[in-house]
CSV table of C-alpha atoms and ligand atoms in Angstrom, one decimal:
chain,number,residue,atom,x,y,z
A,5,UNK,CA,13.5,145.1,-46.6
A,6,UNK,CA,16.6,145.0,-48.8
A,7,UNK,CA,17.6,141.9,-50.6
A,8,UNK,CA,21.0,141.9,-48.9
A,9,UNK,CA,21.9,141.4,-45.3
A,10,UNK,CA,25.1,142.8,-43.7
A,11,UNK,CA,26.7,141.7,-40.5
A,12,UNK,CA,29.4,144.2,-39.7
A,13,UNK,CA,31.9,143.9,-36.8
A,14,UNK,CA,33.2,147.3,-35.6
A,15,UNK,CA,36.2,146.5,-33.5
A,16,UNK,CA,36.9,150.2,-32.6
A,17,UNK,CA,40.2,150.4,-30.7
A,18,UNK,CA,39.4,147.3,-28.7
A,19,UNK,CA,41.7,144.6,-30.2
A,20,UNK,CA,45.4,144.1,-29.9
A,21,UNK,CA,47.2,143.0,-33.0
A,22,UNK,CA,47.6,139.5,-31.6
A,23,UNK,CA,43.9,139.4,-30.6
A,24,UNK,CA,42.8,140.5,-34.0
A,25,UNK,CA,45.0,138.0,-35.8
A,26,UNK,CA,44.0,135.0,-33.7
A,27,UNK,CA,40.4,136.0,-34.2
A,28,UNK,CA,40.6,135.9,-38.0
A,29,UNK,CA,42.9,132.9,-38.1
A,30,UNK,CA,40.4,130.8,-36.2
A,31,UNK,CA,37.3,132.2,-37.8
A,32,UNK,CA,35.9,129.3,-39.7
A,33,UNK,CA,32.7,130.6,-41.4
A,34,UNK,CA,30.8,128.2,-43.5
A,35,UNK,CA,30.0,129.3,-47.0
A,36,UNK,CA,27.7,132.3,-47.1
A,37,UNK,CA,24.6,132.5,-49.2
A,38,UNK,CA,24.5,135.1,-51.9
A,39,UNK,CA,23.4,138.5,-50.6
A,40,UNK,CA,24.7,137.8,-47.1
A,41,UNK,CA,27.8,139.8,-46.3
A,42,UNK,CA,30.1,139.6,-43.3
A,43,UNK,CA,32.7,142.2,-42.7
A,44,UNK,CA,35.2,143.1,-40.0
A,45,UNK,CA,36.3,146.7,-39.3
A,46,UNK,CA,39.7,146.4,-37.5
A,47,UNK,CA,41.9,149.4,-36.6
A,48,UNK,CA,43.5,150.8,-39.7
A,49,UNK,CA,46.9,149.5,-38.7
A,50,UNK,CA,45.6,145.9,-38.4
A,51,UNK,CA,43.7,145.7,-41.6
A,52,UNK,CA,46.4,144.5,-44.0
A,53,UNK,CA,47.8,141.9,-41.5
A,54,UNK,CA,44.3,140.6,-40.8
A,55,UNK,CA,43.6,140.2,-44.5
A,56,UNK,CA,46.7,138.2,-45.0
A,57,UNK,CA,45.7,135.8,-42.2
A,58,UNK,CA,42.5,134.7,-43.9
A,59,UNK,CA,41.4,133.7,-47.3
A,60,UNK,CA,37.9,132.9,-46.2
A,61,UNK,CA,35.7,133.4,-49.3
A,62,UNK,CA,33.1,136.0,-48.7
A,63,UNK,CA,34.6,137.7,-45.6
A,64,UNK,CA,34.9,141.4,-46.3
A,65,UNK,CA,36.8,144.3,-44.7
A,66,UNK,CA,35.9,147.7,-43.6
A,67,UNK,CA,37.7,150.8,-42.2
A,68,UNK,CA,36.3,152.8,-39.2
A,69,UNK,CA,36.9,156.2,-40.9
A,70,UNK,CA,38.8,158.0,-43.7
A,71,UNK,CA,40.1,161.4,-44.6
A,72,UNK,CA,38.0,164.2,-46.0
A,73,UNK,CA,40.9,164.7,-48.5
A,74,UNK,CA,41.9,162.8,-51.6
A,75,UNK,CA,45.7,162.9,-51.2
A,76,UNK,CA,48.6,165.1,-50.2
A,77,UNK,CA,50.2,166.7,-47.2
A,78,UNK,CA,47.7,165.6,-44.5
A,79,UNK,CA,49.8,164.1,-41.7
A,80,UNK,CA,48.4,161.0,-40.1
A,81,UNK,CA,45.4,160.9,-42.4
A,82,UNK,CA,44.3,157.9,-44.4
A,83,UNK,CA,42.5,158.3,-47.7
A,84,UNK,CA,39.6,156.3,-49.1
A,85,UNK,CA,41.7,155.6,-52.1
A,86,UNK,CA,44.5,154.1,-49.9
A,87,UNK,CA,41.8,151.9,-48.3
A,88,UNK,CA,40.5,150.8,-51.7
A,89,UNK,CA,44.1,149.9,-52.6
A,90,UNK,CA,44.2,147.6,-49.6
A,91,UNK,CA,41.1,145.8,-50.7
A,92,UNK,CA,38.7,147.3,-48.1
A,93,UNK,CA,35.0,147.2,-49.1
A,94,UNK,CA,33.3,149.5,-46.6
A,95,UNK,CA,34.1,152.7,-44.7
A,96,UNK,CA,32.1,153.9,-41.6
A,97,UNK,CA,31.2,157.6,-41.8
A,98,UNK,CA,29.7,159.6,-39.0
A,99,UNK,CA,29.9,157.0,-36.2
A,100,UNK,CA,28.5,158.8,-33.1
A,101,UNK,CA,31.8,158.3,-31.2
A,102,UNK,CA,33.4,160.4,-33.8
A,103,UNK,CA,30.6,162.9,-34.1
A,104,UNK,CA,30.9,163.4,-30.3
A,105,UNK,CA,34.6,163.1,-29.7
A,106,UNK,CA,36.1,164.9,-32.7
A,107,UNK,CA,33.0,167.0,-33.4
A,108,UNK,CA,32.8,166.0,-37.0
A,109,UNK,CA,30.9,168.6,-39.0
A,110,UNK,CA,28.3,168.0,-41.6
A,111,UNK,CA,30.7,169.5,-44.1
A,112,UNK,CA,33.4,167.0,-43.3
A,113,UNK,CA,31.0,164.0,-43.3
A,114,UNK,CA,29.7,165.1,-46.7
A,115,UNK,CA,33.3,165.2,-48.0
A,116,UNK,CA,34.1,161.8,-46.5
A,117,UNK,CA,31.0,160.2,-48.1
A,118,UNK,CA,32.1,161.6,-51.5
A,119,UNK,CA,35.7,160.4,-51.1
A,120,UNK,CA,34.4,156.9,-50.2
A,121,UNK,CA,32.2,156.7,-53.3
A,122,UNK,CA,34.8,158.2,-55.6
A,123,UNK,CA,37.2,155.4,-54.4
A,124,UNK,CA,34.6,152.8,-55.4
A,125,UNK,CA,33.9,151.8,-51.8
A,126,UNK,CA,30.6,151.5,-49.9
A,127,UNK,CA,30.0,154.0,-47.1
A,128,UNK,CA,28.2,152.9,-44.0
A,129,UNK,CA,26.7,156.2,-42.8
A,130,UNK,CA,25.8,156.2,-39.1
A,131,UNK,CA,22.9,158.2,-37.7
A,132,UNK,CA,21.0,158.2,-34.5
A,133,UNK,CA,19.5,160.3,-31.8
A,134,UNK,CA,20.7,161.0,-28.2
A,135,UNK,CA,18.5,160.1,-25.2
A,136,UNK,CA,17.7,163.8,-24.7
A,137,UNK,CA,16.6,164.1,-28.3
A,138,UNK,CA,14.4,161.0,-28.0
A,139,UNK,CA,12.9,162.3,-24.8
A,140,UNK,CA,12.1,165.6,-26.4
A,141,UNK,CA,10.3,163.8,-29.3
A,142,UNK,CA,13.0,164.9,-31.8
A,143,UNK,CA,14.0,161.6,-33.3
A,144,UNK,CA,12.9,162.2,-36.8
A,145,UNK,CA,14.1,165.8,-36.8
A,146,UNK,CA,17.5,164.6,-35.7
A,147,UNK,CA,17.7,161.9,-38.3
A,148,UNK,CA,16.5,164.3,-41.0
A,149,UNK,CA,19.3,166.8,-40.0
A,150,UNK,CA,21.9,164.0,-40.2
A,151,UNK,CA,20.6,162.8,-43.6
A,152,UNK,CA,21.0,166.2,-45.1
A,153,UNK,CA,24.6,165.5,-46.1
A,154,UNK,CA,23.4,162.7,-48.5
A,155,UNK,CA,21.6,165.1,-50.8
A,156,UNK,CA,24.4,165.6,-53.3
A,157,UNK,CA,25.6,162.0,-53.4
A,158,UNK,CA,25.7,159.9,-56.6
A,159,UNK,CA,24.5,156.8,-54.8
A,160,UNK,CA,22.5,155.9,-51.7
A,161,UNK,CA,24.8,154.7,-48.9
A,162,UNK,CA,24.1,151.9,-46.5
A,163,UNK,CA,22.7,153.5,-43.3
A,164,UNK,CA,23.3,152.3,-39.8
A,165,UNK,CA,20.6,153.4,-37.3
A,166,UNK,CA,22.5,153.6,-34.0
A,167,UNK,CA,20.6,155.3,-31.2
A,168,UNK,CA,23.5,157.0,-29.3
A,169,UNK,CA,22.0,155.9,-25.9
A,170,UNK,CA,22.1,152.3,-27.0
A,171,UNK,CA,25.8,152.2,-28.0
A,172,UNK,CA,28.0,150.3,-25.6
A,173,UNK,CA,25.4,150.8,-22.8
A,174,UNK,CA,23.6,147.5,-22.8
A,175,UNK,CA,20.3,149.4,-23.5
A,176,UNK,CA,18.6,148.3,-26.7
A,177,UNK,CA,16.0,150.1,-28.6
A,178,UNK,CA,12.6,148.4,-28.5
A,179,UNK,CA,11.1,146.8,-31.6
A,180,UNK,CA,8.7,149.6,-32.1
A,181,UNK,CA,11.4,152.2,-31.8
A,182,UNK,CA,13.6,150.3,-34.2
A,183,UNK,CA,10.8,149.8,-36.7
A,184,UNK,CA,9.8,153.4,-36.7
A,185,UNK,CA,13.3,154.7,-37.2
A,186,UNK,CA,14.0,152.1,-40.0
A,187,UNK,CA,10.8,153.0,-41.8
A,188,UNK,CA,11.7,156.6,-41.6
A,189,UNK,CA,15.2,155.9,-43.0
A,190,UNK,CA,14.6,153.3,-45.6
A,191,UNK,CA,14.1,155.7,-48.6
A,192,UNK,CA,17.4,157.3,-47.9
A,193,UNK,CA,19.6,154.2,-47.8
A,194,UNK,CA,20.4,151.2,-50.0
A,195,UNK,CA,19.9,149.2,-46.8
A,196,UNK,CA,19.3,150.1,-43.1
A,197,UNK,CA,21.3,148.3,-40.4
A,198,UNK,CA,20.7,148.5,-36.7
A,199,UNK,CA,23.5,149.0,-34.1
A,200,UNK,CA,23.7,149.5,-30.4
A,201,UNK,CA,24.3,146.8,-27.8
A,202,UNK,CA,23.4,143.9,-30.2
A,203,UNK,CA,24.1,140.6,-28.5
A,204,UNK,CA,23.3,136.9,-29.0
A,205,UNK,CA,20.6,137.3,-26.3
A,206,UNK,CA,18.7,140.1,-28.1
A,207,UNK,CA,19.5,139.5,-31.7
A,208,UNK,CA,16.4,137.5,-32.5
A,209,UNK,CA,14.1,140.2,-31.1
A,210,UNK,CA,15.9,142.9,-33.2
A,211,UNK,CA,15.9,140.9,-36.4
A,212,UNK,CA,12.2,140.1,-35.9
A,213,UNK,CA,11.8,143.7,-37.2
A,214,UNK,CA,11.6,143.0,-40.9
A,215,UNK,CA,13.0,146.5,-41.8
A,216,UNK,CA,16.4,145.6,-40.2
A,217,UNK,CA,18.7,144.7,-43.1
A,218,UNK,CA,21.7,143.9,-41.0
A,219,UNK,CA,23.7,144.7,-37.8
A,220,UNK,CA,26.6,146.9,-36.9
A,221,UNK,CA,28.1,145.3,-33.8
A,222,UNK,CA,30.7,146.6,-31.4
A,223,UNK,CA,31.3,144.8,-28.1
A,224,UNK,CA,29.7,141.5,-29.0
A,225,UNK,CA,31.9,141.2,-32.2
A,226,UNK,CA,35.1,141.0,-30.2
A,227,UNK,CA,34.8,137.4,-29.1
A,228,UNK,CA,34.5,134.5,-31.5
A,229,UNK,CA,31.7,132.7,-29.8
A,230,UNK,CA,29.3,135.6,-29.5
A,231,UNK,CA,30.2,136.8,-33.0
A,232,UNK,CA,29.5,133.3,-34.4
A,233,UNK,CA,26.2,133.2,-32.6
A,234,UNK,CA,25.2,136.5,-34.2
A,235,UNK,CA,26.3,135.2,-37.5
A,236,UNK,CA,24.3,132.0,-37.2
A,237,UNK,CA,21.1,133.8,-36.1
A,238,UNK,CA,21.5,136.4,-38.8
A,239,UNK,CA,21.9,133.8,-41.4
A,240,UNK,CA,18.9,131.9,-40.3
A,241,UNK,CA,16.8,135.1,-40.4
A,242,UNK,CA,18.2,136.0,-43.8
A,243,UNK,CA,17.4,132.5,-45.3
A,244,UNK,CA,13.9,132.6,-43.9
A,245,UNK,CA,13.3,136.0,-45.4
A,246,UNK,CA,14.7,134.9,-48.7
A,247,UNK,CA,12.5,131.8,-48.7
A,248,UNK,CA,9.4,133.9,-48.0
A,249,UNK,CA,10.4,136.4,-50.8
A,250,UNK,CA,10.8,133.6,-53.3
A,251,UNK,CA,8.2,131.2,-52.1
B,2,LIG,P1,28.1,148.2,-29.4
B,2,LIG,O1,28.6,149.2,-30.5
B,2,LIG,O2,27.5,147.0,-30.1
B,2,LIG,O3,29.2,147.9,-28.5
B,2,LIG,O4,26.9,148.9,-28.6
B,2,LIG,C1,28.0,149.4,-31.7
B,2,LIG,C2,28.6,150.5,-32.5
B,2,LIG,O5,29.2,151.4,-31.9
B,2,LIG,O6,28.7,150.4,-33.7
């Protein structure tokens, strides 16, 4: 268990500009305890506008991807340095939707991780097995393979364990499955988050696994009420854990 807790909202391509702006305008988070971080990952083109709409202390921002390159003639690309300039804290690297859809190679993921660190930002490196890999008993082998890109890095990133079969499907990994994967991953990351169909209805069960240092949430982060419920539950668990650690 890390000392910090991260609640990260990955909005993917699911919000309109108006939807994103009204979400952040109305978001009224109480003060957060030290070590508890809440961040929203809007579409690139919405980040700056969203930031202007809120001055909530403690709310952080993330980007869903970045370029492998530092700067230059790379049409339509966005660099980690440009994201840092905006005031973004985190960048997702290796989300399974990108691994699958744009066939991101290990080489490109390795470059992105370095770019993010060079820009002084925190990478959230996503890993996770497919259902076939799980059924074939190849979970650790798959994770190990995905972790190889971390070898040359100057710093351990935050990891997000997201079993591919649990993303956007309503299927959630069981506690034993989550615990085993998180134990396997914890030496490789500064913290290990869980992602995949997290909802207010299942969050307590997921966070009962002590090794889970936070959540990467897609669908359930799009609506204020479910996001706030996740926030409240996460915070309760975080405070309880801190109380135990210090008491
Ligand atoms: P989901 O997405 O919560 O909608 O399953 C999680 C993710 O892709 O990060």
